[in-house]
mmCIF file of C-alpha atoms in Angstrom:
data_model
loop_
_atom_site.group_PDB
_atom_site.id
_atom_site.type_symbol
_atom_site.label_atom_id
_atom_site.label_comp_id
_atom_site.label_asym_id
_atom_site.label_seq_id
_atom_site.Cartn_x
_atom_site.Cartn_y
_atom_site.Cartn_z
ATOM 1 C CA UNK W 1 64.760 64.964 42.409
ATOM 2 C CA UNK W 2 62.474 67.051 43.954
ATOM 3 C CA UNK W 3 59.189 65.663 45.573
ATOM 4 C CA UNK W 4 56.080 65.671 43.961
ATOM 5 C CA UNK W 5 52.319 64.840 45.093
ATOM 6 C CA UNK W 6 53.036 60.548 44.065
ATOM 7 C CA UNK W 7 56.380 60.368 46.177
ATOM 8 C CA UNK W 8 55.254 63.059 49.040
ATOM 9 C CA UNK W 9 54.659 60.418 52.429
ATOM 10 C CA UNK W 10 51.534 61.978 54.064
ATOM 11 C CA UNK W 11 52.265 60.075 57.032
ATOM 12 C CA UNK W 12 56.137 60.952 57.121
ATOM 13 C CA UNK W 13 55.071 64.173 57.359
ATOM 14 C CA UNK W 14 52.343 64.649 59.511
ATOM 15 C CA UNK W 15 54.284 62.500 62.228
ATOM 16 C CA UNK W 16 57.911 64.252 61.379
ATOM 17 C CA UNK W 17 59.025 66.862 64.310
ATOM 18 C CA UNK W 18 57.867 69.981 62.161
ATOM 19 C CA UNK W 19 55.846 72.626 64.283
ATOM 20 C CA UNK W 20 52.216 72.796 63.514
ATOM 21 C CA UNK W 21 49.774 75.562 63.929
ATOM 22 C CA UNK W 22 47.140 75.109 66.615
ATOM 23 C CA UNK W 23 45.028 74.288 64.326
ATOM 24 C CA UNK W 24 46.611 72.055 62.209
ATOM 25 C CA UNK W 25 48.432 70.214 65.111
ATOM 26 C CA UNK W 26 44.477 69.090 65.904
ATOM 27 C CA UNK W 27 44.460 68.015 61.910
ATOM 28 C CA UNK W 28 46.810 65.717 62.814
ATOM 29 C CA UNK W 29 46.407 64.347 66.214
ATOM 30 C CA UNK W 30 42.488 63.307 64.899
ATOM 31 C CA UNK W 31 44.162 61.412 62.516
ATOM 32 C CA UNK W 32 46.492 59.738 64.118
ATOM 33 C CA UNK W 33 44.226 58.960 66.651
ATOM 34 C CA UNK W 34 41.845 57.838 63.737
ATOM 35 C CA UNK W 35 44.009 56.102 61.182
ATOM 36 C CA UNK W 36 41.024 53.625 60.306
ATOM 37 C CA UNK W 37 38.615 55.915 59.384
ATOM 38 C CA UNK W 38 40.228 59.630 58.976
ATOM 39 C CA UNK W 39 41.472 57.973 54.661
ATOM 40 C CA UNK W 40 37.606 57.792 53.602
ATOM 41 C CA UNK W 41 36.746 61.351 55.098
ATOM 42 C CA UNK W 42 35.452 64.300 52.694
ATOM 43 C CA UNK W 43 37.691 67.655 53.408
ATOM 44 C CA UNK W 44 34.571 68.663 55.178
ATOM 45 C CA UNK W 45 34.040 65.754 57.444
ATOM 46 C CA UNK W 46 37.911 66.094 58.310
ATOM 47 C CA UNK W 47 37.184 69.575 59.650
ATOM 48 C CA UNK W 48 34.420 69.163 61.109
ATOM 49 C CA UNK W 49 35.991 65.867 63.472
ATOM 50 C CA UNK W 50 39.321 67.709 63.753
ATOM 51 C CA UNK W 51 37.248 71.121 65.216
ATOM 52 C CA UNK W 52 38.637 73.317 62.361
ATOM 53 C CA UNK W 53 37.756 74.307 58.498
ATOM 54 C CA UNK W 54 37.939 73.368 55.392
ATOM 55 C CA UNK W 55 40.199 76.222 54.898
ATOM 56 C CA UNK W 56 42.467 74.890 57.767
ATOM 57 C CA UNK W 57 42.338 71.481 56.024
ATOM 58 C CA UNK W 58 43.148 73.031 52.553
ATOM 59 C CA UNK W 59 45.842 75.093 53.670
ATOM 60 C CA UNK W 60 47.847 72.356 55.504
ATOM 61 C CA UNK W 61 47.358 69.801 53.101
ATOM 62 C CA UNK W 62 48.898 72.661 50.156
ATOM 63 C CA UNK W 63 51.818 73.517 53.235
ATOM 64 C CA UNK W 64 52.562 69.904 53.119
ATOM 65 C CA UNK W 65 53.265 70.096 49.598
ATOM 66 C CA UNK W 66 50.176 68.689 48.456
ATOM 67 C CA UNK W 67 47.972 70.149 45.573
ATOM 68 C CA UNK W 68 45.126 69.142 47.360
ATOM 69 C CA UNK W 69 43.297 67.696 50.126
ATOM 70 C CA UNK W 70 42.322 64.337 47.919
ATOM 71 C CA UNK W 71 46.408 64.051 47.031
ATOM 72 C CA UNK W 72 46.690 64.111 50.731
ATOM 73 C CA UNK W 73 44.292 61.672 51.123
ATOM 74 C CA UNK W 74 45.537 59.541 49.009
ATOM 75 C CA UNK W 75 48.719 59.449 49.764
ATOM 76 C CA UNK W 76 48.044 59.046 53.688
ATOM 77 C CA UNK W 77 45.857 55.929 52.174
ATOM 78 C CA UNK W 78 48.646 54.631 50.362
ATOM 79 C CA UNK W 79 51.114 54.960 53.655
ATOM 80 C CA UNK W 80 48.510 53.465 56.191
ATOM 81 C CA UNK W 81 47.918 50.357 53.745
ATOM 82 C CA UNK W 82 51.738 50.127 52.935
ATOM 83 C CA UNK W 83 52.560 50.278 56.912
ATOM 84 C CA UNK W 84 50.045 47.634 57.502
ATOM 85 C CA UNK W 85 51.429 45.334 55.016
ATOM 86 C CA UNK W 86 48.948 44.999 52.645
ATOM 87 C CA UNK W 87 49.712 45.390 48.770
ATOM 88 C CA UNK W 88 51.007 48.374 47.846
ATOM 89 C CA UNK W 89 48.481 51.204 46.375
ATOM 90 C CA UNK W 90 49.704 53.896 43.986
ATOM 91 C CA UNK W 91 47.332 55.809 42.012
ATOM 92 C CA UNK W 92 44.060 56.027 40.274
ATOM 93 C CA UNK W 93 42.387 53.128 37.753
ATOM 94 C CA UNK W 94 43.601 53.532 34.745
ATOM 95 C CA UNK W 95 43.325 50.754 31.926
ATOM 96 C CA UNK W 96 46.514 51.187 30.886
ATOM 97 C CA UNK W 97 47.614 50.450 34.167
ATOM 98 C CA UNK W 98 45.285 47.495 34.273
ATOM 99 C CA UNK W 99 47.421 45.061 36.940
ATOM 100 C CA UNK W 100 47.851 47.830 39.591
ATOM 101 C CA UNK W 101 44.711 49.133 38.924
ATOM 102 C CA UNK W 102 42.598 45.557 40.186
ATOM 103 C CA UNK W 103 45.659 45.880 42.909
ATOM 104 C CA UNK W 104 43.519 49.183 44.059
ATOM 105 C CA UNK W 105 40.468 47.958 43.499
ATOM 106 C CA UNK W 106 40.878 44.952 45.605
ATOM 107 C CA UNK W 107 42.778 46.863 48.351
ATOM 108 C CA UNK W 108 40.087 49.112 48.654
ATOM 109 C CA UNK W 109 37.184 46.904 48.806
ATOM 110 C CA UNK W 110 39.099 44.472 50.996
ATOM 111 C CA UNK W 111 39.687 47.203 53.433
ATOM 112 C CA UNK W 112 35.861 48.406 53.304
ATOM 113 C CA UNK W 113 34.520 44.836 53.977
ATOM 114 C CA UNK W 114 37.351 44.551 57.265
ATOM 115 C CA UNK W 115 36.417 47.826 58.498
ATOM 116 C CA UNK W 116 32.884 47.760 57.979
ATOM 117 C CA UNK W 117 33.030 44.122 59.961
ATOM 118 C CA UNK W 118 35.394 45.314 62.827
ATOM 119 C CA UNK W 119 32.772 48.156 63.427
ATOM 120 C CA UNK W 120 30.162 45.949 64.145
ATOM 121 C CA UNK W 121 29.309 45.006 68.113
ATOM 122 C CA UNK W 122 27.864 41.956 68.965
ATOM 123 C CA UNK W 123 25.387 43.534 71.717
ATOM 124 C CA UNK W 124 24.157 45.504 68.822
ATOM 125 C CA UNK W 125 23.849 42.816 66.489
ATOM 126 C CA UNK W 126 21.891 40.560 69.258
ATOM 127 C CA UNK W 127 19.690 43.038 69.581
ATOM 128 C CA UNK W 128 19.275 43.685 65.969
ATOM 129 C CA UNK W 129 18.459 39.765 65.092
ATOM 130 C CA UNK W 130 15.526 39.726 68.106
ATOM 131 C CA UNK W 131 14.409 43.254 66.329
ATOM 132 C CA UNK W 132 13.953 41.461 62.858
ATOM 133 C CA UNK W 133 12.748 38.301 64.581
ATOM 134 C CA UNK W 134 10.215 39.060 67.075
ATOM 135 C CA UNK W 135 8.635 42.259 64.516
ATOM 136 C CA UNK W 136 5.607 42.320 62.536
ATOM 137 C CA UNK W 137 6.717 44.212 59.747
ATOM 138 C CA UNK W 138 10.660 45.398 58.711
ATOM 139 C CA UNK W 139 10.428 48.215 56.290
ATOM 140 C CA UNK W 140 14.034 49.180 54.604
ATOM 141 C CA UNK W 141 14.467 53.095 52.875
ATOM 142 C CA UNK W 142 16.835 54.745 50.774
ATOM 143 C CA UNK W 143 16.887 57.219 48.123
ATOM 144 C CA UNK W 144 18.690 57.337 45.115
ATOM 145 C CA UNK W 145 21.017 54.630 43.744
ATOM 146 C CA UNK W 146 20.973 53.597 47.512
ATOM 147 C CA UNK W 147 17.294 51.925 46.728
ATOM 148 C CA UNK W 148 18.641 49.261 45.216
ATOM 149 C CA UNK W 149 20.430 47.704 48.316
ATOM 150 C CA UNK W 150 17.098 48.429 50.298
ATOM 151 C CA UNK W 151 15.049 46.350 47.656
ATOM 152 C CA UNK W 152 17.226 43.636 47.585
ATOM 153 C CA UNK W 153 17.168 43.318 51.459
ATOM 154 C CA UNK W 154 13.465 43.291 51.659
ATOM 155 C CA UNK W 155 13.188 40.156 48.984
ATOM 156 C CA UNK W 156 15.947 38.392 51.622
ATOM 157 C CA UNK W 157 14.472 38.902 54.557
ATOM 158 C CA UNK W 158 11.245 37.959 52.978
ATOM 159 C CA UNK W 159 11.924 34.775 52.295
ATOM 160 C CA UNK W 160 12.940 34.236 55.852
ATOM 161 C CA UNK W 161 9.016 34.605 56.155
ATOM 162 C CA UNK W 162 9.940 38.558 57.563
ATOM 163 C CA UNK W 163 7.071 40.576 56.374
ATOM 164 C CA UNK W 164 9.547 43.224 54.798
ATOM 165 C CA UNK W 165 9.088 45.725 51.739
ATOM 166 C CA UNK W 166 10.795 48.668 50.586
ATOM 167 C CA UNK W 167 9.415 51.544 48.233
ATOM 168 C CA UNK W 168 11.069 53.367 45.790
ATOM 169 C CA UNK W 169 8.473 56.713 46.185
ATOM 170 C CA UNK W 170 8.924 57.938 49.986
ATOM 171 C CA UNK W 171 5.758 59.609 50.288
ATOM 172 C CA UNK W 172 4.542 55.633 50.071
ATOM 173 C CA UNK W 173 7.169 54.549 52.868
ATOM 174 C CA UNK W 174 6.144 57.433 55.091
ATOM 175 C CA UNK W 175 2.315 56.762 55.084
ATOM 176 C CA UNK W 176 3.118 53.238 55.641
ATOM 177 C CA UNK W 177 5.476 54.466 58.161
ATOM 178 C CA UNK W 178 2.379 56.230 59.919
ATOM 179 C CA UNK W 179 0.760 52.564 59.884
ATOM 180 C CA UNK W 180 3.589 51.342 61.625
ATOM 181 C CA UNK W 181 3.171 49.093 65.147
ATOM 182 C CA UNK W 182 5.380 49.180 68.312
ATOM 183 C CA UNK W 183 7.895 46.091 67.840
ATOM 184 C CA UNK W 184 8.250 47.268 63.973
ATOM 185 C CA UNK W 185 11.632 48.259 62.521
ATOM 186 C CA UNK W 186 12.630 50.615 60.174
ATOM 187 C CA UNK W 187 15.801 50.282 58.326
ATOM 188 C CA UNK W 188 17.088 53.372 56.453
ATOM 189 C CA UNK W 189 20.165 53.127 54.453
ATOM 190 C CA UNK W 190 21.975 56.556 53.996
ATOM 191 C CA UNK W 191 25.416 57.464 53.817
ATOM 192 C CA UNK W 192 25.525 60.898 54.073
ATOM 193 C CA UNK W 193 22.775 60.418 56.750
ATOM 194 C CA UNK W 194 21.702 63.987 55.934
ATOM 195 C CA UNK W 195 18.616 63.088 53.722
ATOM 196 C CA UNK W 196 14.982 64.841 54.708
ATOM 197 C CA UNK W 197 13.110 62.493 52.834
ATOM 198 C CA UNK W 198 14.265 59.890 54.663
ATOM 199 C CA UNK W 199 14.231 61.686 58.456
ATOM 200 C CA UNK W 200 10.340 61.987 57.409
ATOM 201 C CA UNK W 201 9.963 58.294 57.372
ATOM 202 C CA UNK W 202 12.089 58.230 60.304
ATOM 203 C CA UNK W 203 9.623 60.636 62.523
ATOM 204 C CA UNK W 204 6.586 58.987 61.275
ATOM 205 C CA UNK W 205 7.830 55.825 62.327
ATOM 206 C CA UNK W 206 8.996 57.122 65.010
ATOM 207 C CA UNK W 207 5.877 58.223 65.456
ATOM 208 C CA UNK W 208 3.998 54.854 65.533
ATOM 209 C CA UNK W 209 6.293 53.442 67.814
ATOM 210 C CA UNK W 210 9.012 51.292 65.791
ATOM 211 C CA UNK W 211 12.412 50.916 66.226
ATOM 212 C CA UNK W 212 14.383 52.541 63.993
ATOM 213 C CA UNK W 213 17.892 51.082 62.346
ATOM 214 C CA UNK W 214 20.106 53.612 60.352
ATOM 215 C CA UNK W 215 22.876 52.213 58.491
ATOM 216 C CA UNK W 216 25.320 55.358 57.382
ATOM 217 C CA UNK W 217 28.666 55.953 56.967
ATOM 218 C CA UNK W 218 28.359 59.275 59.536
ATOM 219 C CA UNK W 219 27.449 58.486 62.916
ATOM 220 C CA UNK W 220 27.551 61.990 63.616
ATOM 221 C CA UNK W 221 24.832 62.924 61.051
ATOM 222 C CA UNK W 222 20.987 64.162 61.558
ATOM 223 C CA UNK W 223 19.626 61.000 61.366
ATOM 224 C CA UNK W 224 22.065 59.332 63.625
ATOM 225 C CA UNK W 225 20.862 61.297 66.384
ATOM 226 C CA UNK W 226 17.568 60.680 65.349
ATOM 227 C CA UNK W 227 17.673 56.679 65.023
ATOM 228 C CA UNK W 228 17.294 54.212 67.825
ATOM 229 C CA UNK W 229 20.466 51.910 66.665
ATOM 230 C CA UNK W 230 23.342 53.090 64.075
ATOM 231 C CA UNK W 231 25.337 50.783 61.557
ATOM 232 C CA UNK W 232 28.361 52.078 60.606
ATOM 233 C CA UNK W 233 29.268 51.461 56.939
ATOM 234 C CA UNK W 234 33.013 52.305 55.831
ATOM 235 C CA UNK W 235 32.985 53.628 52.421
ATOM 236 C CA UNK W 236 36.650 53.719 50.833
ATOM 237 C CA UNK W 237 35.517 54.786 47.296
ATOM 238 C CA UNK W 238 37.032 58.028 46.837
ATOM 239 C CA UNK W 239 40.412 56.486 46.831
ATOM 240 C CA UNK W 240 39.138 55.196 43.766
ATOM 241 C CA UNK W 241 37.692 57.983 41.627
ATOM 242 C CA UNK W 242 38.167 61.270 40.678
ATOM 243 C CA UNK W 243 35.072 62.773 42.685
ATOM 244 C CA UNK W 244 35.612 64.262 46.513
ATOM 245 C CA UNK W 245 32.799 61.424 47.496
ATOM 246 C CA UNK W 246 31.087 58.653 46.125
ATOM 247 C CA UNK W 247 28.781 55.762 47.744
ATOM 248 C CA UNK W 248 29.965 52.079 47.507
ATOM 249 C CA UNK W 249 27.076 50.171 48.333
ATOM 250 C CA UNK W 250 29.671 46.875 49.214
ATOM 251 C CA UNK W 251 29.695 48.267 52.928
ATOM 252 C CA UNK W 252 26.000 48.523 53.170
ATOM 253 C CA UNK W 253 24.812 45.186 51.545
ATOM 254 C CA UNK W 254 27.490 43.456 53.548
ATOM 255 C CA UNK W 255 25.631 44.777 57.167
ATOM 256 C CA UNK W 256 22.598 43.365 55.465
ATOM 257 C CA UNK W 257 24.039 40.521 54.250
ATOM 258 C CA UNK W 258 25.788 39.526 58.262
ATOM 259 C CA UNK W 259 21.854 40.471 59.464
ATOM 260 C CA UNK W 260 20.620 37.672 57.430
ATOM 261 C CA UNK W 261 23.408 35.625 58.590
ATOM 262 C CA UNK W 262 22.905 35.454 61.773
ATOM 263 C CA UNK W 263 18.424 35.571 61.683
ATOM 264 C CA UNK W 264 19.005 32.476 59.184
ATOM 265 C CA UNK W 265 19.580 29.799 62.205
ATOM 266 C CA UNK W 266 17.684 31.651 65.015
ATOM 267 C CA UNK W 267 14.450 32.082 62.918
ATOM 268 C CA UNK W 268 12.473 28.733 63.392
ATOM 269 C CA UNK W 269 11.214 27.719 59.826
ATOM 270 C CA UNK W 270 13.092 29.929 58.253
ATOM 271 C CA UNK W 271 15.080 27.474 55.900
ATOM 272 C CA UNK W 272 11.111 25.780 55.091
ATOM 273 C CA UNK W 273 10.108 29.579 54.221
ATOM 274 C CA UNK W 274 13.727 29.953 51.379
ATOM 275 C CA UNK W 275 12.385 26.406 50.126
ATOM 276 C CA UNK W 276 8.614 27.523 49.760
ATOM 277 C CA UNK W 277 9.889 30.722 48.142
ATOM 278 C CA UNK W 278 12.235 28.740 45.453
ATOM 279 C CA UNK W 279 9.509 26.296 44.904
ATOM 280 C CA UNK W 280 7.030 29.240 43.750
ATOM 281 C CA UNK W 281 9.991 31.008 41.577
ATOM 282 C CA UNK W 282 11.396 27.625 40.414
ATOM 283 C CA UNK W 283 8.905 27.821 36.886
ATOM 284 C CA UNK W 284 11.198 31.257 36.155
ATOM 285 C CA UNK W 285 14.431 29.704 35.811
ATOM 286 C CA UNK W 286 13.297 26.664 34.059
ATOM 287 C CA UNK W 287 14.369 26.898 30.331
ATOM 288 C CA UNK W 288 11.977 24.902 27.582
#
């Protein structure tokens, strides 16, 4: 039977003793050199890492008999998770294939949360909780869909007794960016990293003197070269849709969520400042 993009083995193939092109030959050494993080990249990304095109990219995933560059991804998904040993992953949800579909789900979520975690360095995170701890005011931005992980890190940090807010409208965040102190932090939350809304926060804050925090799923983007401290987030949600790239937010509340973590025992008073907060909010979730 001959083979078609579900059977194809991405990784058979890219590490069988075929001759590459100069070109593609760097396709594949990036990702076997980066088998953690080469699955989530766009077509575009995988060019840009591997020194090529997206031509290049399109061209040897459709030599390797692929009728695209997302059935190659997919499939070299599938092979790295199978060679691992995790639970197999086949295709696309479907809710007629409802018991392989969660099967997917979980895999890929499970392997965002372990990547995201395994990219995080302790220096870094030290430095991150005496950041939060030691500042005057923690300001989290986003834009988009992306707000709502910035919101709901400002209300937990907040009731650590952080002052911390987040704004929805970014010409607010970047005049209170201007207001900004030295020993302030700015968190912005972007996973392209390419946004110019946010890098004018980011200069004006700059500006004043704080620190500034990017979590973003491209290191390599404008703002990463621009921020004082980058958070990688590892976002495995393509595998999962029918769109090139998409934006889990599981990767980016879970950095916020080990943040708060670790501040919760090294801020003094910080368990008195939850119970204050829960004592004020208490009358909301009483029912009559």
């Amino acid at each position: 039977m001959p083979n078609t993009p579900d059977t194809l083995s991405a990784l058979a193939l890219i590490t069988s003793s075929q001759s590459f092109h100069d070109s593609e030959q760097r396709i594949v050494d990036f990702i076997l050199a980066n088998t953690e993080t080469a699955p989530q990249m766009t077509s575009a990304q995988l060019a840009r890492a591997s020194k090529t095109s997206e031509a290049s990219v399109s061209r040897f995933c459709k030599r390797l008999g692929f009728s695209n560059f997302r059935a190659f991804q997919f499939s070299l998904a599938r092979d790295l998770v199978a060679r691992s040993g995790d639970e197999q992953v086949t295709r696309e949800v479907s809710l007629d294939e409802f018991e392989q579909s969660i099967a997917n789900i979980k895999n890929a979520k499970v392997r965002e949360i372990e990547s995201t975690l395994d990219a995080l360095d302790p220096e870094t995170l030290h430095t991150i909780v005496d950041l939060f701890a030691h500042a005057d005011l923690v300001m989290f931005a986003a834009v988009g869909n992306t707000n709502a992980v910035a919101i709901d890190a400002a209300i937990k940090f907040g009731q650590l007794g952080i002052r911390s807010v987040a704004n929805t409208i970014t010409e607010s965040s970047t005049s209170l960016a201007l207001t900004m102190r030295e020993g302030d932090v700015l968190v912005l939350i972007s996973n392209s990293g390419k946004s110019q809304r946010l890098e004018r926060i980011l200069r004006a804050a700059k500006q004043s003197g704080a620190t500034v925090i990017l979590i973003c799923g491209n290191t390599n983007a404008p703002l990463a070269r621009l921020s004082d401290i980058v958070l990688r987030t590892v976002n495995y949600e393509a595998l999962l849709t029918t769109v090139d790239f998409t934006f889990s937010k599981i990767s980016a509340t879970l950095i916020i969520e080990v943040i708060y973590s670790f501040l919760l025992p090294h801020i003094p008073g910080a368990r008195d400042s939850i119970s204050r907060y829960e004592e004020l909010i208490q009358g909301d979730k009483e029912v009559e």
